[in-house]
Amino acid sequence: MLDFFTIFSKGGLVLWCFQGVSDSCTGPVNALIRSVLLQERGGNNSFTHEALTLKYKLDNQFELVFVVGFQKILTLTYVDKLIDDVHRLFRDKYRTEIQQQSALSLLNGTFDFQNDFLRLLREAEESSKVRAPTTMKKFEDSEKAKKPVRSMIETRGEKPKEKAKNSKKHKGAKKEGSDGPLATSKAVPAEKPGLPVGPENGIELSKEELIRRKREEFIQKHGRGMEKSSKSSKSDAPKEKGKKAPRVWALGGSVNKEVLDYSASTANGAPEGAPPEDINLIRGTGSGRQLQDLDCSSSDDEGAAQNSTKPSATKGTLGGMFGMLKGLVGSKSLSREDMESVLDKMRDHLIAKNVAADIAVQLCESVANKLEGKVMGTFSTVTSTVKLALQESLVQILQPQRRVDMLRDIMDAQRHQRPYVVTFCGVNGVGKSTNLAKISFWLLENGFSVLIAACDTFRAGAVEQLRTHTRRLRALHPPENHGGRAMVQLFERGYGKDAAGIAMEAIAFARNQGFDVVLVDTAGRMQDNAPLMTALAKLITVNTPDLVLFVGEALVGNEAVDQLVKFNRALADHSMAQTPRLIDGIVLTKFDTIDDKVGAAISMTYITSKPIVFVGTGQTYCDLRSLNAKAVVAALMKA
């Protein structure tokens, strides 16, 4: 049973609607428009909203959308056929009203489609019911029944001989290919089955066969022995190799034990202070107050662009004209066959740029659904049209529904006199602590005080790493410059403690001491580790942070999808809240190591519909960028 079926234009005008139940279809259809149609996620023609499953079909020629909704617990096999039949009949019946392409004509038009729809629905339901029951196959219908009885009777002594002969022939052929002349001697008796060959049995060998057998026996006895002796002589040969002297590097360190031992360096019973560090080297160049946009272009791209213009000038006028006119589609609607080869190349190109394979397929499918039936211009190629549509889809994906503005949210939290809490999570080794320190420096540059909560109580050295970052950030922002107030502080309780409890104590400490922001560092964990994922869900549920950031590296491809899907699923499964808290944003690290293979940004944003808040591009505190969607898409589409 269908809940509803609606037909509306891409401009938002509802042309006709069928209500199977009393509930309104406005909410599910609006969710479909917001989450799928506006976000360019049309690779799959199915969408789930609460207890409903929505299936839709786009008509790009007349700018129409056909949507059917039903309960997701039902398995309705006729829905795809129904939506195709309704699409075909509605388009043919009201072609003249739709072709005017004006909102006034659509509003004034009367689309009396109720009786036609009920007839199509009845036919679709009956066609799904009328199915011949599967009957068991009878013996008379099998291939064995068609064979005569004589062919299945085995005469004693005949079949085994034939089988033995065949097996001997196969063995002889195998050995002939592997052992050379040795196999031929064993293949000779197979030519005369049942009669042993040899002078003792009364069968004389010819002169040639006798010579061949003697040669094979000689090779068998002496040839292998010679090979073994040659191998042993090689192995017994003395190996005279000189000792390799260790290389001395110009700027390298020493391997002397006394030089590398720092454990005994004490002064008056206390460890010596940290060695002096170059503050400018730690800070990096650039303004830390304002995040710069990510730049994916390089000097190699400009040189390649200049070189690409040189051969075009040498082409002849006639060749250039034919090259320009090649592949033009003049005022006709695009079909799947026209776009198939171009979309295959686009899909392979996206996968080569590190986009996850499943997402590349869905993106190309979405572009195909978007362009199918669309009327092309006179001087437009299929390749340029598909590429332009794919670029628009990628830019739309990288600009998701919610935009995270941390500075505005922190100021809003200040008005309510509470700290703004950010939790960092992710797998091992992606750079959570390092990028937490970069974000701390950015917040300090904007005048906010930061408390760093060391909730990674599992990894050895995690607290010491954050202590080092805190010392360096204090050197960059000493208390003397802020009226004697420490702008950054580390809150830690050592190792082996409950991370959720430490985070709760840190938030209470920040509220009492007047800190603006609390940055919670968590232990790295793989997405399949159930106990650690349960602990992370507990930390987020108990402390309810304002922002949950997933830290992922730009080097991954298909693994990015697996990580994000399983992190969100684990947070939802192990959460004790009614509405579980999921990932709010993404921090993309190690972006300076991938050149133009920026596909991980597309994969992560597509799978979560969450924005990329920060991008890490280096090892200093200023190497933090905001995502520039157009620059990323330009690098992604670059050949």
Coordinates of C-alpha atoms in Angstrom, one line a residue, residues 102-463:
S102 CA 5.9 29.0 -17.4
A103 CA 4.8 29.0 -13.7
L104 CA 1.5 30.7 -14.6
S105 CA 0.5 28.0 -17.1
L106 CA 1.4 25.3 -14.6
L107 CA -0.7 26.9 -11.9
N108 CA -3.7 27.5 -14.3
G109 CA -3.4 24.0 -15.8
T110 CA -5.7 21.2 -14.5
F111 CA -4.0 17.9 -14.1
D112 CA -6.9 15.4 -13.6
F113 CA -4.8 12.3 -13.2
Q114 CA -6.5 10.4 -10.4
N115 CA -8.4 7.8 -12.5
D116 CA -5.3 7.1 -14.7
F117 CA -3.1 6.7 -11.7
L118 CA -5.5 4.3 -10.0
R119 CA -5.7 2.2 -13.1
L120 CA -1.9 2.1 -13.4
L121 CA -1.6 1.2 -9.7
R122 CA -4.2 -1.6 -10.1
E123 CA -2.4 -3.0 -13.1
A124 CA 1.0 -2.9 -11.3
E125 CA -0.3 -4.7 -8.2
E126 CA -2.0 -7.4 -10.3
S127 CA 1.2 -7.9 -12.4
S128 CA 3.2 -8.4 -9.2
K129 CA 0.7 -11.0 -8.0
V130 CA 0.3 -13.0 -11.2
R131 CA 3.4 -15.0 -11.2
A132 CA 3.6 -18.7 -12.1
P133 CA 4.6 -20.8 -9.1
T134 CA 8.0 -22.4 -9.5
T135 CA 7.6 -26.1 -10.1
M136 CA 10.1 -28.8 -9.5
K137 CA 12.0 -30.2 -12.4
K138 CA 10.9 -33.6 -13.5
F139 CA 13.2 -36.5 -14.5
E140 CA 11.8 -36.5 -18.0
D141 CA 12.9 -32.8 -18.4
S142 CA 16.5 -33.5 -17.3
E143 CA 19.4 -34.2 -19.7
K144 CA 20.0 -37.5 -18.1
A145 CA 16.6 -38.8 -19.3
K146 CA 17.5 -38.0 -22.9
K147 CA 20.5 -40.3 -22.9
P148 CA 19.9 -43.9 -24.1
V149 CA 20.3 -46.7 -21.6
R150 CA 23.1 -48.3 -23.7
S151 CA 25.4 -45.2 -23.3
M152 CA 25.2 -45.5 -19.5
I153 CA 26.1 -49.3 -19.4
E154 CA 29.8 -49.8 -18.8
T155 CA 31.4 -53.0 -20.2
R156 CA 33.9 -54.5 -17.9
G157 CA 37.4 -54.0 -19.1
E158 CA 36.8 -51.3 -21.7
K159 CA 36.1 -48.1 -19.9
P160 CA 38.9 -48.4 -17.3
K161 CA 41.4 -49.1 -20.0
E162 CA 40.3 -46.0 -21.9
K163 CA 40.5 -44.0 -18.7
A164 CA 43.9 -45.3 -17.9
K165 CA 45.1 -44.6 -21.4
N166 CA 43.8 -41.0 -21.2
S167 CA 45.4 -40.5 -17.8
K168 CA 48.7 -41.9 -19.1
K169 CA 48.6 -39.6 -22.1
H170 CA 47.8 -36.6 -19.9
K171 CA 50.7 -37.5 -17.5
G172 CA 53.0 -37.9 -20.4
A173 CA 52.0 -34.6 -21.9
K174 CA 52.6 -32.8 -18.5
K175 CA 56.0 -34.4 -18.0
E176 CA 56.9 -33.7 -21.5
G177 CA 56.4 -30.0 -21.0
S178 CA 58.3 -30.0 -17.7
D179 CA 61.0 -32.6 -17.8
G180 CA 61.9 -32.7 -21.4
P181 CA 63.2 -36.0 -22.9
L182 CA 62.6 -37.9 -19.7
A183 CA 58.9 -37.7 -20.2
T184 CA 59.0 -39.1 -23.7
S185 CA 60.3 -42.5 -22.5
K186 CA 57.2 -42.8 -20.2
A187 CA 54.9 -41.8 -23.0
V188 CA 56.1 -44.6 -25.3
P189 CA 54.2 -47.5 -23.6
A190 CA 51.0 -45.5 -23.8
E191 CA 51.0 -45.9 -27.6
K192 CA 50.4 -49.7 -27.2
P193 CA 48.2 -50.2 -24.2
G194 CA 48.1 -53.6 -22.6
L195 CA 51.5 -54.8 -24.0
P196 CA 54.7 -54.1 -22.0
V197 CA 57.6 -52.9 -24.2
G198 CA 61.0 -54.6 -24.0
P199 CA 63.1 -57.4 -25.5
E200 CA 62.3 -59.7 -22.6
N201 CA 58.6 -59.7 -23.7
G202 CA 59.3 -60.6 -27.2
I203 CA 59.0 -57.1 -28.6
E204 CA 62.2 -55.8 -30.3
L205 CA 62.9 -52.1 -30.1
S206 CA 64.1 -50.3 -33.2
K207 CA 67.5 -48.8 -33.3
E208 CA 66.4 -45.2 -32.9
E209 CA 64.2 -46.0 -29.9
L210 CA 67.1 -47.9 -28.3
I211 CA 69.5 -45.0 -28.7
R212 CA 66.9 -42.6 -27.3
R213 CA 66.3 -44.7 -24.3
K214 CA 70.0 -45.1 -23.6
R215 CA 70.5 -41.3 -23.9
E216 CA 67.6 -40.7 -21.4
E217 CA 69.1 -43.2 -18.9
F218 CA 72.5 -41.5 -19.2
I219 CA 71.0 -38.0 -18.7
Q220 CA 69.0 -39.3 -15.7
K221 CA 72.0 -40.8 -14.0
H222 CA 74.7 -38.3 -14.7
G223 CA 73.0 -35.0 -15.7
R224 CA 71.4 -34.3 -12.3
G225 CA 74.6 -35.3 -10.5
M226 CA 76.5 -32.7 -12.5
E227 CA 73.9 -30.1 -11.6
K228 CA 74.2 -30.8 -7.9
S229 CA 78.0 -30.7 -8.0
S230 CA 77.9 -27.4 -9.9
K231 CA 75.5 -26.0 -7.2
S232 CA 77.7 -27.2 -4.4
S233 CA 80.8 -25.8 -6.0
K234 CA 79.1 -22.4 -6.2
S235 CA 78.0 -22.5 -2.6
D236 CA 81.4 -23.7 -1.4
A237 CA 83.1 -20.8 -3.2
P238 CA 84.7 -18.5 -0.7
K239 CA 82.8 -15.2 -0.3
E240 CA 85.3 -12.5 -0.2
K241 CA 83.5 -9.3 0.7
G242 CA 85.0 -6.3 2.3
K243 CA 83.4 -4.8 5.4
K244 CA 81.1 -1.9 4.6
A245 CA 82.2 1.2 6.4
P246 CA 79.4 3.2 8.1
R247 CA 78.3 6.3 6.3
V248 CA 79.0 9.6 8.0
W249 CA 76.3 12.2 7.3
A250 CA 77.1 15.8 7.0
L251 CA 74.3 17.0 9.3
G252 CA 73.7 13.7 11.0
G253 CA 73.9 12.9 14.7
S254 CA 76.3 10.7 16.5
V255 CA 75.8 7.1 17.5
N256 CA 77.8 7.6 20.7
K257 CA 75.9 6.3 23.7
E258 CA 77.1 9.1 25.9
V259 CA 75.9 11.8 23.5
L260 CA 72.4 10.3 23.2
D261 CA 71.8 9.7 26.9
Y262 CA 69.6 12.4 28.4
S263 CA 68.5 10.6 31.5
A264 CA 71.2 11.8 33.8
S265 CA 71.0 15.5 32.9
T266 CA 69.9 17.0 36.3
A267 CA 70.6 20.2 38.1
N268 CA 70.1 20.4 41.9
G269 CA 68.1 17.1 41.9
A270 CA 65.6 18.4 39.3
P271 CA 65.6 17.9 35.6
E272 CA 67.0 20.6 33.5
G273 CA 64.6 22.9 31.7
A274 CA 63.8 22.4 28.0
P275 CA 66.4 23.5 25.5
P276 CA 65.8 27.0 24.0
E277 CA 63.6 26.8 20.9
D278 CA 63.2 29.1 18.0
I279 CA 59.8 30.6 18.4
N280 CA 59.5 31.8 14.8
L281 CA 60.3 28.3 13.6
I282 CA 57.6 26.8 15.7
R283 CA 55.0 29.4 14.9
G284 CA 55.5 29.4 11.1
T285 CA 54.9 32.2 8.7
G286 CA 51.6 33.9 8.0
S287 CA 48.8 35.3 10.1
G288 CA 47.5 33.0 12.7
R289 CA 44.5 35.2 13.5
Q290 CA 42.7 34.8 10.1
L291 CA 42.5 31.4 8.4
Q292 CA 43.6 31.5 4.8
D293 CA 41.7 29.6 2.1
L294 CA 43.3 26.4 0.9
D295 CA 45.3 26.8 -2.3
C296 CA 45.6 23.6 -4.4
S297 CA 47.4 25.1 -7.4
S298 CA 51.2 24.8 -8.0
S299 CA 53.8 26.3 -10.2
D300 CA 53.9 23.1 -12.3
D301 CA 50.2 23.8 -13.3
E302 CA 51.1 27.2 -14.7
G303 CA 54.0 25.8 -16.7
A304 CA 51.8 23.0 -18.0
A305 CA 49.2 25.5 -19.0
Q306 CA 51.8 27.5 -20.9
N307 CA 53.2 24.5 -22.7
S308 CA 49.7 23.2 -23.6
T309 CA 49.0 26.5 -25.5
K310 CA 52.1 26.1 -27.8
P311 CA 51.1 23.0 -29.8
S312 CA 47.6 24.4 -30.5
A313 CA 49.1 27.3 -32.4
T314 CA 51.0 25.0 -34.7
K315 CA 47.8 23.1 -35.8
G316 CA 46.4 23.9 -39.1
T317 CA 43.2 25.8 -39.5
L318 CA 41.4 23.0 -41.1
G319 CA 42.4 20.5 -38.4
G320 CA 41.4 22.9 -35.7
M321 CA 38.0 23.4 -37.3
F322 CA 37.3 19.7 -37.5
G323 CA 38.6 19.2 -33.9
M324 CA 36.2 21.9 -32.7
L325 CA 33.2 20.4 -34.5
K326 CA 34.0 16.9 -33.4
G327 CA 31.5 15.5 -30.9
L328 CA 29.0 18.3 -31.1
V329 CA 25.4 17.5 -30.2
G330 CA 23.0 19.9 -32.0
S331 CA 19.7 20.6 -30.2
K332 CA 18.9 17.1 -29.1
S333 CA 18.2 15.5 -25.8
L334 CA 21.0 13.6 -24.0
S335 CA 20.6 9.9 -23.5
R336 CA 22.5 7.3 -21.4
E337 CA 24.3 6.0 -24.4
D338 CA 25.7 9.4 -25.3
M339 CA 27.1 9.9 -21.8
E340 CA 28.3 6.4 -21.1
S341 CA 31.8 6.6 -22.4
V342 CA 32.4 10.1 -20.9
L343 CA 31.0 9.0 -17.5
D344 CA 33.3 5.9 -17.5
K345 CA 36.3 8.1 -18.1
M346 CA 35.1 10.6 -15.4
R347 CA 34.6 7.7 -12.9
D348 CA 38.1 6.3 -13.5
H349 CA 39.6 9.8 -13.2
L350 CA 37.9 10.4 -9.8
I351 CA 39.1 7.0 -8.5
A352 CA 42.6 7.9 -9.6
K353 CA 42.3 11.1 -7.6
N354 CA 41.6 9.1 -4.4
V355 CA 37.8 9.3 -4.4
A356 CA 36.3 6.2 -2.9
A357 CA 35.2 3.8 -5.7
D358 CA 31.5 3.5 -4.5
I359 CA 31.2 7.3 -4.2
A360 CA 32.7 7.9 -7.6
V361 CA 30.1 5.5 -9.1
Q362 CA 27.3 7.3 -7.2
L363 CA 28.5 10.7 -8.3
C364 CA 28.6 9.7 -12.0
E365 CA 25.1 8.1 -11.6
S366 CA 23.8 11.3 -10.1
V367 CA 25.2 13.4 -13.0
A368 CA 23.6 10.9 -15.5
N369 CA 20.2 11.2 -13.8
K370 CA 20.6 15.0 -13.8
L371 CA 21.4 15.2 -17.5
E372 CA 19.4 12.4 -19.0
G373 CA 16.7 13.9 -21.3
K374 CA 18.2 17.4 -21.1
V375 CA 18.2 19.3 -24.4
M376 CA 21.7 20.4 -25.4
G377 CA 22.8 23.6 -27.1
T378 CA 24.0 23.7 -30.7
F379 CA 27.7 24.2 -29.9
S380 CA 28.0 22.1 -26.8
T381 CA 29.9 18.8 -26.5
V382 CA 28.9 15.9 -24.4
T383 CA 32.3 15.9 -22.6
S384 CA 32.1 19.6 -21.6
T385 CA 28.5 19.3 -20.5
V386 CA 29.1 16.3 -18.3
K387 CA 32.3 17.8 -16.9
L388 CA 30.5 21.1 -16.0
A389 CA 27.6 19.2 -14.4
L390 CA 30.1 17.1 -12.3
Q391 CA 32.0 20.2 -11.2
E392 CA 28.8 21.8 -10.0
S393 CA 27.8 18.6 -8.1
L394 CA 31.3 18.5 -6.4
V395 CA 31.1 22.1 -5.4
Q396 CA 27.7 21.5 -3.9
I397 CA 28.8 18.5 -2.0
L398 CA 31.7 20.3 -0.5
Q399 CA 29.3 23.1 0.7
P400 CA 26.9 21.0 2.9
Q401 CA 23.8 22.2 4.7
R402 CA 25.4 23.2 8.0
R403 CA 28.3 25.7 8.1
V404 CA 30.4 25.5 11.3
D405 CA 31.5 29.0 12.5
M406 CA 33.5 28.4 15.7
L407 CA 34.3 32.0 16.5
R408 CA 30.6 33.0 16.4
D409 CA 29.6 30.0 18.5
I410 CA 32.4 30.7 21.1
M411 CA 31.2 34.3 21.5
D412 CA 27.6 33.0 21.9
A413 CA 28.9 30.6 24.7
Q414 CA 30.6 33.6 26.3
R415 CA 27.3 35.4 26.6
H416 CA 25.9 32.5 28.4
Q417 CA 29.0 32.3 30.7
R418 CA 30.0 28.8 29.9
P419 CA 33.0 27.3 28.1
Y420 CA 32.7 26.1 24.5
V421 CA 33.7 22.4 24.4
V422 CA 35.2 20.7 21.3
T423 CA 36.0 16.9 21.2
F424 CA 38.5 15.5 18.8
C425 CA 38.2 11.8 17.7
G426 CA 39.7 9.6 15.0
V427 CA 41.9 6.6 14.3
N428 CA 45.5 6.2 15.4
G429 CA 48.2 8.4 13.9
V430 CA 46.1 10.9 11.9
G431 CA 47.4 14.0 13.9
K432 CA 44.7 14.7 16.5
S433 CA 47.1 16.2 19.1
T434 CA 49.1 18.2 16.5
N435 CA 46.0 19.8 14.9
L436 CA 44.5 20.4 18.3
A437 CA 47.6 22.5 19.1
K438 CA 47.2 24.3 15.7
I439 CA 43.5 25.1 16.5
S440 CA 44.6 26.2 20.0
F441 CA 47.1 28.7 18.5
W442 CA 44.4 30.0 16.1
L443 CA 42.0 30.6 19.1
L444 CA 44.8 32.3 21.1
E445 CA 45.5 34.6 18.2
N446 CA 41.8 35.6 18.2
G447 CA 41.9 36.4 21.9
F448 CA 40.2 33.4 23.5
S449 CA 41.7 31.4 26.4
V450 CA 42.0 27.7 25.9
L451 CA 42.1 24.7 28.3
I452 CA 43.5 21.5 26.8
A453 CA 42.0 18.3 28.4
A454 CA 44.4 15.4 28.1
C455 CA 41.9 12.5 27.8
D456 CA 44.2 10.2 25.9
T457 CA 45.1 8.1 28.9
F458 CA 46.1 5.1 26.8
R459 CA 49.0 6.0 24.5
A460 CA 52.4 6.4 26.1
G461 CA 53.7 9.9 25.7
A462 CA 50.3 11.5 24.9
V463 CA 50.3 13.7 28.0

